[in-house]
CSV table of C-alpha atoms and ligand atoms in Angstrom, one decimal:
chain,number,residue,atom,x,y,z
A,1,VAL,CA,97.1,73.9,101.3
A,2,ALA,CA,93.9,75.1,100.0
A,3,MET,CA,93.3,76.0,103.1
A,4,ALA,CA,96.0,78.6,102.9
A,5,HIS,CA,93.4,81.0,100.7
A,6,LEU,CA,91.0,81.3,103.7
A,7,ALA,CA,93.5,83.5,105.4
A,8,GLY,CA,93.3,85.7,102.2
A,9,ARG,CA,92.5,89.2,104.8
A,10,LEU,CA,95.8,88.3,106.4
A,11,ALA,CA,97.7,90.2,103.6
A,12,GLN,CA,94.8,92.7,102.6
A,13,ARG,CA,97.2,95.5,102.3
A,14,TRP,CA,101.0,94.5,102.8
A,15,CYS,CA,103.8,96.3,104.6
A,16,PRO,CA,106.1,94.5,106.3
A,17,SER,CA,104.8,94.5,109.2
A,18,SER,CA,101.7,92.8,108.4
A,19,LEU,CA,103.7,89.5,108.4
A,20,GLN,CA,102.9,89.4,111.9
A,21,VAL,CA,99.4,88.9,111.4
A,22,ILE,CA,100.8,85.5,111.7
A,23,SER,CA,102.2,86.4,114.8
A,24,PHE,CA,105.8,85.2,115.9
A,25,PRO,CA,105.4,85.7,119.6
A,26,VAL,CA,109.0,86.8,121.0
A,27,VAL,CA,110.3,83.6,122.9
A,28,GLN,CA,113.3,82.4,124.5
A,29,LEU,CA,115.1,80.1,122.4
A,30,HIS,CA,116.8,77.1,124.2
A,31,LEU,CA,118.6,76.0,121.7
A,32,ASN,CA,121.4,73.0,120.9
A,33,ARG,CA,123.9,74.5,119.2
A,34,THR,CA,125.6,71.2,118.5
A,35,ALA,CA,122.7,69.6,117.7
A,36,MET,CA,121.3,71.2,114.7
A,37,ARG,CA,122.6,72.5,111.6
A,38,ALA,CA,120.8,75.8,111.9
A,39,SER,CA,121.9,78.1,114.6
A,40,GLN,CA,119.9,80.0,117.1
A,41,LYS,CA,122.0,82.9,115.7
A,42,ASP,CA,120.6,81.7,112.4
A,43,PHE,CA,117.5,81.5,113.5
A,44,GLU,CA,117.1,84.8,115.5
A,45,ASN,CA,118.6,86.4,111.9
A,46,ALA,CA,115.8,84.5,109.7
A,47,MET,CA,113.6,85.6,111.8
A,48,ASN,CA,114.5,89.2,111.3
A,49,GLN,CA,114.7,89.1,107.7
A,50,VAL,CA,111.1,88.1,107.2
A,51,LYS,CA,110.4,91.3,108.9
A,52,LEU,CA,112.6,93.0,106.2
A,53,LEU,CA,110.9,91.4,103.5
A,54,LYS,CA,109.9,94.3,100.7
A,55,LYS,CA,107.3,91.9,99.2
A,56,ASP,CA,104.5,89.8,100.3
A,57,PRO,CA,105.3,86.3,99.7
A,58,GLY,CA,101.8,85.5,99.9
A,59,ASN,CA,99.3,83.6,102.2
A,60,GLU,CA,100.3,80.0,101.6
A,61,VAL,CA,104.6,80.8,102.4
A,62,LYS,CA,103.4,82.7,105.3
A,63,LEU,CA,101.5,79.9,106.6
A,64,LYS,CA,104.9,77.9,105.9
A,65,LEU,CA,106.8,80.3,108.1
A,66,TYR,CA,104.4,79.9,110.9
A,67,SER,CA,104.5,76.5,110.6
A,68,LEU,CA,108.0,75.8,110.9
A,69,TYR,CA,108.2,78.6,113.4
A,70,LYS,CA,105.8,77.0,115.5
A,71,GLN,CA,107.4,73.2,115.2
A,72,ALA,CA,110.7,74.7,115.6
A,73,THR,CA,109.9,76.2,119.0
A,74,GLU,CA,107.0,74.4,120.2
A,75,GLY,CA,107.2,70.9,118.7
A,76,PRO,CA,104.1,69.1,117.1
A,77,CYS,CA,100.8,71.1,117.2
A,78,ASN,CA,99.9,71.1,120.6
A,79,MET,CA,96.6,73.6,119.9
A,80,PRO,CA,92.7,72.5,120.1
A,81,LYS,CA,91.3,72.7,116.5
A,82,PRO,CA,89.5,75.5,116.0
A,83,GLY,CA,86.2,75.6,115.1
A,84,VAL,CA,85.2,75.8,111.3
A,85,PHE,CA,84.2,79.2,110.9
A,86,ASP,CA,87.4,80.4,112.7
A,87,LEU,CA,88.5,80.3,109.1
A,88,ILE,CA,92.2,82.1,110.0
A,89,ASN,CA,93.2,80.3,113.1
A,90,LYS,CA,91.9,77.4,111.8
A,91,ALA,CA,94.2,77.6,108.4
A,92,LYS,CA,97.1,78.3,110.6
A,93,TRP,CA,96.6,75.2,112.7
A,94,ASP,CA,96.0,73.2,109.5
A,95,ALA,CA,99.5,74.5,108.4
A,96,TRP,CA,101.0,73.7,112.0
A,97,ASN,CA,99.5,70.2,112.1
A,98,ALA,CA,100.5,69.1,108.8
A,99,LEU,CA,104.2,68.9,110.3
A,100,GLY,CA,103.3,66.2,112.4
A,101,ASN,CA,106.6,64.9,114.0
A,102,LEU,CA,108.9,66.8,112.1
A,103,PRO,CA,111.5,67.2,114.6
A,104,LYS,CA,112.0,70.9,115.9
A,105,GLU,CA,115.7,71.1,114.1
A,106,THR,CA,114.7,70.0,110.9
A,107,ALA,CA,111.8,72.6,111.4
A,108,ARG,CA,114.4,75.4,112.2
A,109,GLN,CA,117.0,74.4,109.1
A,110,ASN,CA,113.8,74.6,106.6
A,111,TYR,CA,112.3,78.0,108.5
A,112,VAL,CA,116.1,79.2,108.0
A,113,ASP,CA,116.4,78.0,104.3
A,114,LEU,CA,112.8,79.2,103.2
A,115,VAL,CA,113.7,82.8,104.6
A,116,SER,CA,117.0,82.4,102.6
A,117,SER,CA,115.3,81.6,99.6
A,118,LEU,CA,112.4,84.3,100.2
A,119,SER,CA,115.0,87.3,100.3
A,120,SER,CA,117.0,86.2,97.3
A,121,SER,CA,113.6,85.5,95.0
A,122,LEU,CA,111.3,88.6,96.4
A,123,GLU,CA,114.2,91.1,96.8
A,124,SER,CA,115.4,90.1,93.2
A,125,SER,CA,111.7,90.8,91.1
A,126,SER,CA,111.3,94.3,91.3
A,127,GLN,CA,109.0,93.8,88.8
A,128,VAL,CA,105.5,96.6,89.1
A,129,GLU,CA,102.7,94.5,89.0
A,130,PRO,CA,100.6,96.9,86.2
A,131,GLY,CA,98.6,99.8,87.5
A,132,THR,CA,100.1,99.7,90.5
A,133,ASP,CA,101.5,102.6,90.6
A,134,ARG,CA,99.8,104.4,93.8
A,135,LYS,CA,101.6,107.7,93.9
A,136,SER,CA,100.3,109.1,91.1
A,137,THR,CA,96.2,108.0,91.9
A,138,GLY,CA,96.4,107.9,95.8
A,139,TYR,CA,94.2,104.6,95.8
A,140,GLU,CA,95.3,101.0,96.1
A,141,THR,CA,92.6,99.1,94.5
A,142,LEU,CA,91.6,101.9,91.5
A,143,MET,CA,93.6,103.8,88.8
A,144,VAL,CA,91.6,106.6,88.5
A,145,THR,CA,92.5,109.6,85.4
A,146,SER,CA,90.8,112.6,84.6
A,147,GLU,CA,91.5,113.8,81.1
A,148,ASP,CA,89.3,114.7,77.8
A,149,GLY,CA,86.5,115.8,79.9
A,150,ILE,CA,86.1,112.4,81.1
A,151,THR,CA,87.3,111.0,84.8
A,152,LYS,CA,87.8,107.3,84.1
A,153,ILE,CA,87.9,104.7,87.2
A,154,MET,CA,89.3,101.8,86.3
A,155,LEU,CA,89.1,98.5,88.5
A,156,ASN,CA,92.9,97.8,89.4
A,157,ARG,CA,93.2,94.0,91.1
A,158,PRO,CA,93.8,92.5,87.7
A,159,THR,CA,95.3,89.5,89.2
A,160,LYS,CA,92.1,88.7,91.3
A,161,LYS,CA,89.5,89.6,88.5
A,162,ASN,CA,89.1,92.7,89.8
A,163,ALA,CA,87.4,91.2,92.8
A,164,LEU,CA,86.0,94.2,95.3
A,165,ASN,CA,87.6,93.8,98.4
A,166,VAL,CA,86.3,96.4,101.5
A,167,GLU,CA,89.1,98.6,100.5
A,168,MET,CA,87.7,99.1,97.0
A,169,TYR,CA,83.9,99.4,97.8
A,170,HIS,CA,85.6,102.5,100.0
A,171,GLU,CA,87.7,103.9,97.0
A,172,ILE,CA,85.1,103.7,94.7
A,173,MET,CA,83.0,105.3,96.7
A,174,HIS,CA,85.7,107.8,97.2
A,175,ALA,CA,86.8,108.2,93.4
A,176,LEU,CA,82.6,108.9,93.0
A,177,LYS,CA,82.3,111.5,95.1
A,178,ALA,CA,85.5,113.5,93.6
A,179,ALA,CA,84.5,112.9,90.2
A,180,SER,CA,80.8,114.1,91.3
A,181,LYS,CA,82.3,117.5,92.0
A,182,ASP,CA,85.3,117.5,89.5
A,183,ASP,CA,85.3,119.3,86.1
A,184,SER,CA,84.9,116.3,83.8
A,185,ALA,CA,81.9,115.8,81.9
A,186,ILE,CA,81.1,111.8,82.1
A,187,THR,CA,82.6,109.3,84.5
A,188,VAL,CA,83.8,106.0,83.2
A,189,LEU,CA,83.9,102.4,85.2
A,190,THR,CA,85.8,99.9,83.5
A,191,GLY,CA,88.6,96.9,84.5
A,192,ASN,CA,92.2,96.6,84.3
A,193,GLY,CA,93.4,93.1,82.5
A,194,ASP,CA,91.1,90.6,81.3
A,195,TYR,CA,88.0,90.4,83.6
A,196,TYR,CA,85.6,93.8,84.4
A,197,SER,CA,84.7,92.5,87.9
A,198,SER,CA,84.4,89.1,89.1
A,199,GLY,CA,82.2,90.9,91.9
A,200,ASN,CA,82.6,91.0,95.9
A,201,ASP,CA,86.1,89.2,97.1
A,202,LEU,CA,84.8,86.2,98.7
A,203,THR,CA,88.0,86.6,101.0
A,204,ASN,CA,85.7,89.6,102.5
A,205,PHE,CA,83.7,87.0,104.2
A,206,THR,CA,86.3,85.9,106.4
A,207,ASP,CA,87.7,88.8,108.4
A,208,ILE,CA,85.6,88.2,111.1
A,209,PRO,CA,85.3,90.9,113.8
A,210,PRO,CA,85.3,90.8,117.8
A,211,GLY,CA,81.4,90.9,117.5
A,212,GLY,CA,81.5,87.5,115.6
A,213,VAL,CA,79.4,86.8,112.2
A,214,GLU,CA,76.3,88.5,113.4
A,215,GLU,CA,78.3,92.0,113.1
A,216,LYS,CA,80.2,91.1,109.8
A,217,ALA,CA,77.1,91.0,108.1
A,218,LYS,CA,75.9,93.7,109.7
A,219,ASN,CA,78.5,95.8,108.3
A,220,GLY,CA,78.3,94.3,105.6
A,221,ALA,CA,75.0,95.4,104.5
A,222,ILE,CA,76.0,99.0,106.2
A,223,LEU,CA,78.7,99.6,103.6
A,224,LEU,CA,76.8,97.6,100.7
A,225,ARG,CA,73.7,100.2,101.0
A,226,GLU,CA,76.3,103.0,101.4
A,227,PHE,CA,78.1,102.0,98.1
A,228,VAL,CA,75.0,101.1,96.0
A,229,GLY,CA,73.6,105.0,97.4
A,230,CYS,CA,76.5,106.1,95.8
A,231,PHE,CA,75.5,105.0,92.0
A,232,ILE,CA,72.0,106.0,92.7
A,233,ASP,CA,72.8,109.6,93.6
A,234,PHE,CA,75.5,110.0,91.0
A,235,PRO,CA,74.5,113.6,89.1
A,236,LYS,CA,76.5,112.7,85.7
A,237,PRO,CA,76.4,110.4,83.2
A,238,LEU,CA,77.9,107.3,84.5
A,239,ILE,CA,79.1,104.9,81.5
A,240,ALA,CA,80.6,101.3,81.9
A,241,LEU,CA,83.1,100.0,79.8
A,242,VAL,CA,82.3,96.5,80.4
A,243,ASN,CA,85.7,94.9,78.9
A,244,GLY,CA,85.7,91.4,79.7
A,245,PRO,CA,83.4,89.3,82.0
A,246,ALA,CA,81.4,90.3,84.8
A,247,VAL,CA,80.1,88.7,87.6
A,248,GLY,CA,77.8,89.2,90.2
A,249,ILE,CA,77.5,93.0,91.9
A,250,SER,CA,79.5,94.4,89.1
A,251,VAL,CA,76.7,92.9,86.6
A,252,THR,CA,73.7,94.4,88.8
A,253,LEU,CA,75.1,97.8,89.4
A,254,LEU,CA,74.8,98.0,85.6
A,255,GLY,CA,71.4,98.5,86.0
A,256,LEU,CA,72.0,102.1,87.5
A,257,PHE,CA,74.3,103.0,84.7
A,258,ASP,CA,73.7,105.4,82.0
A,259,ALA,CA,75.1,103.9,79.3
A,260,VAL,CA,77.0,100.2,79.4
A,261,TYR,CA,78.8,99.4,76.2
A,262,ALA,CA,80.4,96.0,76.2
A,263,SER,CA,83.6,94.3,74.4
A,264,ASP,CA,82.0,90.8,72.8
A,265,ARG,CA,84.2,89.2,74.8
A,266,ALA,CA,82.3,90.2,77.9
A,267,THR,CA,79.9,87.8,79.9
A,268,PHE,CA,77.6,88.6,82.6
A,269,HIS,CA,76.5,86.1,85.1
A,270,THR,CA,74.9,86.7,88.5
A,271,PRO,CA,74.8,83.4,90.5
A,272,PHE,CA,73.3,84.5,93.6
A,273,SER,CA,71.7,81.2,94.3
A,274,HIS,CA,74.4,79.1,93.5
A,275,LEU,CA,76.2,81.4,96.3
A,276,GLY,CA,73.2,80.7,98.7
A,277,GLN,CA,72.7,84.7,98.2
A,278,SER,CA,70.3,87.1,96.7
A,279,PRO,CA,70.4,90.0,94.1
A,280,GLU,CA,71.6,93.3,95.2
A,281,GLY,CA,72.5,96.9,93.4
A,282,CYS,CA,68.7,97.7,92.9
A,283,SER,CA,68.9,95.1,90.3
A,284,SER,CA,65.2,93.1,91.6
A,285,TYR,CA,64.0,96.2,90.3
A,286,THR,CA,66.0,97.4,88.0
A,287,PHE,CA,66.3,94.3,86.0
A,288,PRO,CA,62.6,92.7,85.6
A,289,LYS,CA,62.1,96.7,84.3
A,290,ILE,CA,65.0,96.7,81.8
A,291,MET,CA,64.6,93.0,80.5
A,292,SER,CA,61.3,91.5,81.7
A,293,PRO,CA,60.5,89.9,85.2
A,294,ALA,CA,60.6,86.2,82.9
A,295,LYS,CA,64.4,87.5,82.0
A,296,ALA,CA,65.4,88.9,85.2
A,297,THR,CA,64.6,85.8,87.2
A,298,GLU,CA,66.6,83.9,84.6
A,299,MET,CA,69.5,85.9,85.5
A,300,LEU,CA,69.2,86.6,89.2
A,301,VAL,CA,67.5,83.1,90.3
A,302,PHE,CA,68.6,80.5,88.0
A,303,GLY,CA,72.2,82.2,87.6
A,304,LYS,CA,71.9,82.4,83.6
A,305,LYS,CA,75.2,83.5,82.1
A,306,LEU,CA,74.4,85.6,79.1
A,307,THR,CA,76.9,86.6,76.4
A,308,ALA,CA,77.1,90.3,75.5
A,309,GLY,CA,75.0,89.8,72.5
A,310,GLU,CA,72.3,88.3,74.5
A,311,ALA,CA,72.6,91.3,77.4
A,312,CYS,CA,72.2,94.0,74.6
A,313,ALA,CA,69.1,92.4,72.9
A,314,GLN,CA,67.7,92.3,77.1
A,315,GLY,CA,68.7,96.0,77.3
A,316,LEU,CA,71.1,95.6,80.1
A,317,VAL,CA,74.0,96.5,77.4
A,318,THR,CA,73.6,99.3,75.5
A,319,GLU,CA,75.9,98.1,72.9
A,320,VAL,CA,78.6,95.7,71.8
A,321,PHE,CA,81.7,96.4,69.7
A,322,PRO,CA,84.4,93.5,68.6
A,323,ASP,CA,87.7,92.8,71.3
A,324,SER,CA,89.8,93.9,68.9
A,325,THR,CA,88.4,97.8,68.4
A,326,PHE,CA,86.5,97.6,71.4
A,327,GLN,CA,88.6,100.7,73.2
A,328,LYS,CA,89.1,102.6,69.8
A,329,GLU,CA,85.6,102.7,69.4
A,330,VAL,CA,84.5,103.6,72.6
A,331,TRP,CA,87.2,106.4,73.9
A,332,THR,CA,86.2,108.1,70.2
A,333,ARG,CA,82.5,107.8,71.2
A,334,LEU,CA,83.3,109.1,74.9
A,335,LYS,CA,85.2,112.2,74.0
A,336,ALA,CA,82.3,113.3,71.5
A,337,PHE,CA,80.0,112.8,74.3
A,338,ALA,CA,82.2,114.8,76.7
A,339,LYS,CA,82.1,117.8,74.7
A,340,LEU,CA,78.4,118.3,75.2
A,341,PRO,CA,77.2,120.7,77.0
A,342,PRO,CA,78.1,119.4,80.9
A,343,ASN,CA,75.2,121.1,82.3
A,344,ALA,CA,72.7,120.2,80.1
A,345,MET,CA,73.9,116.5,80.3
A,346,ARG,CA,73.7,116.8,84.2
A,347,ILE,CA,69.4,118.5,84.3
A,348,SER,CA,68.8,115.5,81.7
A,349,LYS,CA,70.3,112.5,83.9
A,350,GLU,CA,68.4,114.1,87.0
A,351,ILE,CA,65.2,114.6,85.3
A,352,ILE,CA,65.5,110.9,84.0
A,353,ARG,CA,66.3,109.5,87.6
A,354,ASN,CA,64.6,111.8,90.0
A,355,ARG,CA,61.4,109.8,89.0
A,356,GLU,CA,62.8,106.4,90.5
A,357,LYS,CA,65.3,107.7,92.9
A,358,GLU,CA,63.5,107.3,96.3
A,359,LYS,CA,62.3,104.1,94.6
A,360,LEU,CA,66.1,102.7,93.8
A,361,HIS,CA,66.6,104.2,97.6
A,362,ALA,CA,63.9,101.8,99.1
A,363,VAL,CA,64.9,99.0,97.3
A,364,ASN,CA,68.4,99.2,97.9
A,365,ALA,CA,67.9,99.2,101.6
A,366,GLU,CA,65.4,96.1,101.7
A,367,GLU,CA,67.4,94.3,99.7
A,368,CYS,CA,70.6,94.7,102.2
A,369,SER,CA,68.3,93.8,105.0
A,370,VAL,CA,67.5,90.6,102.8
A,371,LEU,CA,71.2,89.8,101.8
A,372,GLN,CA,72.7,90.4,106.0
A,373,GLY,CA,70.1,87.4,106.8
A,374,ARG,CA,71.6,85.6,103.3
A,375,TRP,CA,75.2,85.6,104.8
A,376,LEU,CA,74.3,84.2,107.7
A,377,SER,CA,72.9,81.4,106.0
A,378,ASP,CA,74.5,77.7,105.7
A,379,GLU,CA,73.9,77.6,102.2
A,380,CYS,CA,76.2,81.2,102.0
A,381,MET,CA,78.9,79.9,104.5
A,382,ASN,CA,79.2,76.6,102.5
A,383,ALA,CA,79.5,78.3,98.8
A,384,VAL,CA,82.0,80.7,100.5
A,385,VAL,CA,84.3,78.1,102.0
A,386,ASN,CA,83.7,75.7,99.2
A,387,PHE,CA,85.2,78.7,96.7
A,388,LEU,CA,87.9,79.5,99.2
A,389,SER,CA,88.9,75.8,99.6
A,390,ARG,CA,88.9,75.5,95.8
A,391,LYS,CA,86.3,72.7,96.0
A,392,SER,CA,84.1,75.1,93.3
A,393,LYS,CA,84.8,78.1,91.2
A,394,LEU,CA,81.8,79.7,89.0
B,1,LIG,C1,80.6,94.4,101.2
B,1,LIG,C2,80.3,93.7,101.0
B,1,LIG,C3,79.1,93.7,99.6
B,1,LIG,C4,78.6,92.2,99.0
B,1,LIG,C5,78.2,92.1,97.8
B,1,LIG,C6,77.9,90.6,97.8
B,1,LIG,C7,77.8,90.9,95.9
B,1,LIG,C8,77.3,89.5,95.4
B,1,LIG,C9,78.3,88.9,94.3
B,1,LIG,O1,79.3,89.7,93.6
B,1,LIG,S1,78.3,87.3,94.2
B,1,LIG,C10,79.8,86.9,93.0
B,1,LIG,C11,81.0,86.9,93.9
B,1,LIG,N1,82.0,86.1,92.9
B,1,LIG,C12,82.3,85.4,92.6
B,1,LIG,O2,82.1,84.0,93.3
B,1,LIG,C13,83.2,85.1,91.6
B,1,LIG,C14,84.5,83.7,92.1
B,1,LIG,N2,85.4,83.3,91.3
B,1,LIG,C15,85.2,82.4,90.5
B,1,LIG,O3,84.6,81.6,90.3
B,1,LIG,C16,86.7,82.4,89.3
B,1,LIG,O4,87.6,83.0,90.2
B,1,LIG,C17,86.4,83.3,88.1
B,1,LIG,C18,85.8,82.2,87.1
B,1,LIG,C19,85.9,84.8,88.2
B,1,LIG,C20,87.9,83.3,87.1
B,1,LIG,O5,88.4,81.6,87.5
B,1,LIG,P1,89.5,81.6,86.6
B,1,LIG,O6,89.8,80.3,86.7
B,1,LIG,O7,89.9,82.3,85.2
B,1,LIG,O8,90.6,82.5,87.5
B,1,LIG,P2,90.8,82.5,89.0
B,1,LIG,O9,89.8,81.7,90.1
B,1,LIG,O10,92.5,81.6,89.0
B,1,LIG,O11,91.1,83.2,89.5
B,1,LIG,C21,92.6,84.2,89.7
B,1,LIG,C22,92.7,84.6,91.1
B,1,LIG,O12,91.6,85.9,91.6
B,1,LIG,C23,90.9,84.9,92.4
B,1,LIG,N3,89.4,85.5,92.7
B,1,LIG,C24,88.7,85.8,91.4
B,1,LIG,N4,87.5,86.0,91.9
B,1,LIG,C25,87.6,86.2,93.2
B,1,LIG,C26,86.5,86.8,94.0
B,1,LIG,N5,85.7,87.1,94.0
B,1,LIG,N6,86.8,86.5,95.4
B,1,LIG,C27,88.0,86.2,96.0
B,1,LIG,N7,89.1,85.9,95.0
B,1,LIG,C28,88.7,85.9,93.7
B,1,LIG,C29,91.5,83.5,92.7
B,1,LIG,O13,90.9,83.3,94.0
B,1,LIG,C30,92.7,84.0,92.3
B,1,LIG,O14,93.6,84.1,93.5
B,1,LIG,P3,94.8,83.4,93.6
B,1,LIG,O15,95.4,83.3,92.0
B,1,LIG,O16,95.5,83.9,94.8
B,1,LIG,O17,94.2,81.5,94.2
């Protein structure tokens, strides 16, 4: 069952047709109507109903549907077991194989029953997840608003602890580019829900392109370089409101912000060695400068998690606020900042940043190239598989 999570990419952006990622090949069914409870018609109706579901039933349910479909039409699993890194096909194989010798008729009946329960439960659940009002923002993974001279970019995958999936990397770049040109004076990045962000979405590693893991790593490095580059080049004051725990890349990027305000509930964790990875976000350069090389090593090499108070003492965080008054206090302050002359703020930022820009881009390029190699290492692959199969968490 845990392997179902390996298929995380199956529902990256859900629409009815994405259910077919776990494909339902059209086959002619030769079913003996008298020998079963669910008829061929019931079964075919159920298959059609699946395509009409309005809400993603989740990967575990999709794997169950897939396995029952295969068992009902082909009998016990007859495919060779996929390789350990062929994550999606392995999850499908595991699900089908787990049905053992379940008779075709029972599988068919179970399929029909499952679809019927899904249709009623999913159709009745019209509750919209907080922050999924996509029409108003045009973003799938963010909420972006502009008010009182402040553009707020809010990471909006609260149920995934605001983990950054590939779409979110692209959307953040888009939002930053738009914010750099809009008429706001300052830009703010924050998280929706209890986390600021749990860092890179580890299911990003499961979607292997035809060129294999090497191509995946290369594309990842290109995307990461462009993504971090947007933070290096951002022209207006950029402020992080760290509303809760922050992990991985969401921490390292803080070294590129102009101010970082944190709730006292926030923690700062960069467990790169645990994950077989290495620092990014220019942190190999900014952290030793901000907090001393030894303190940076404790975080980036040994994965020491800092409290908000510790991060403030190290200079990574500008100021810490009690969680109960965090939003009120920081927004009062930000609104006052936003009233300052925008051109003066821009020019002052430029003069601080310009001296470092070339260096930061060079560091970014080097970090991405090192990470590209790390992503292909057994240490990294094992860490990802362990997380996705729920053998380990931070
Ligand atoms: C272009 C590529 C660029 C790559 C740049 C590289 C960056 C490096 C990094 O960022 S390294 C950091 C990677 N992050 C992690 O290792 C965090 C992994 N997550 C956890 O350990 C835990 O989820 C937790 C400690 C953050 C929170 O634990 P908790 O028990 O409170 O909550 P859950 O584990 O139940 O999480 C709720 C759901 O959210 C999913 N989720 C959380 N974080 C991630 C993540 N980073 N990637 C993918 N999914 C994540 C989790 O799986 C749960 O989903 P579910 O409800 O569907 O089971």
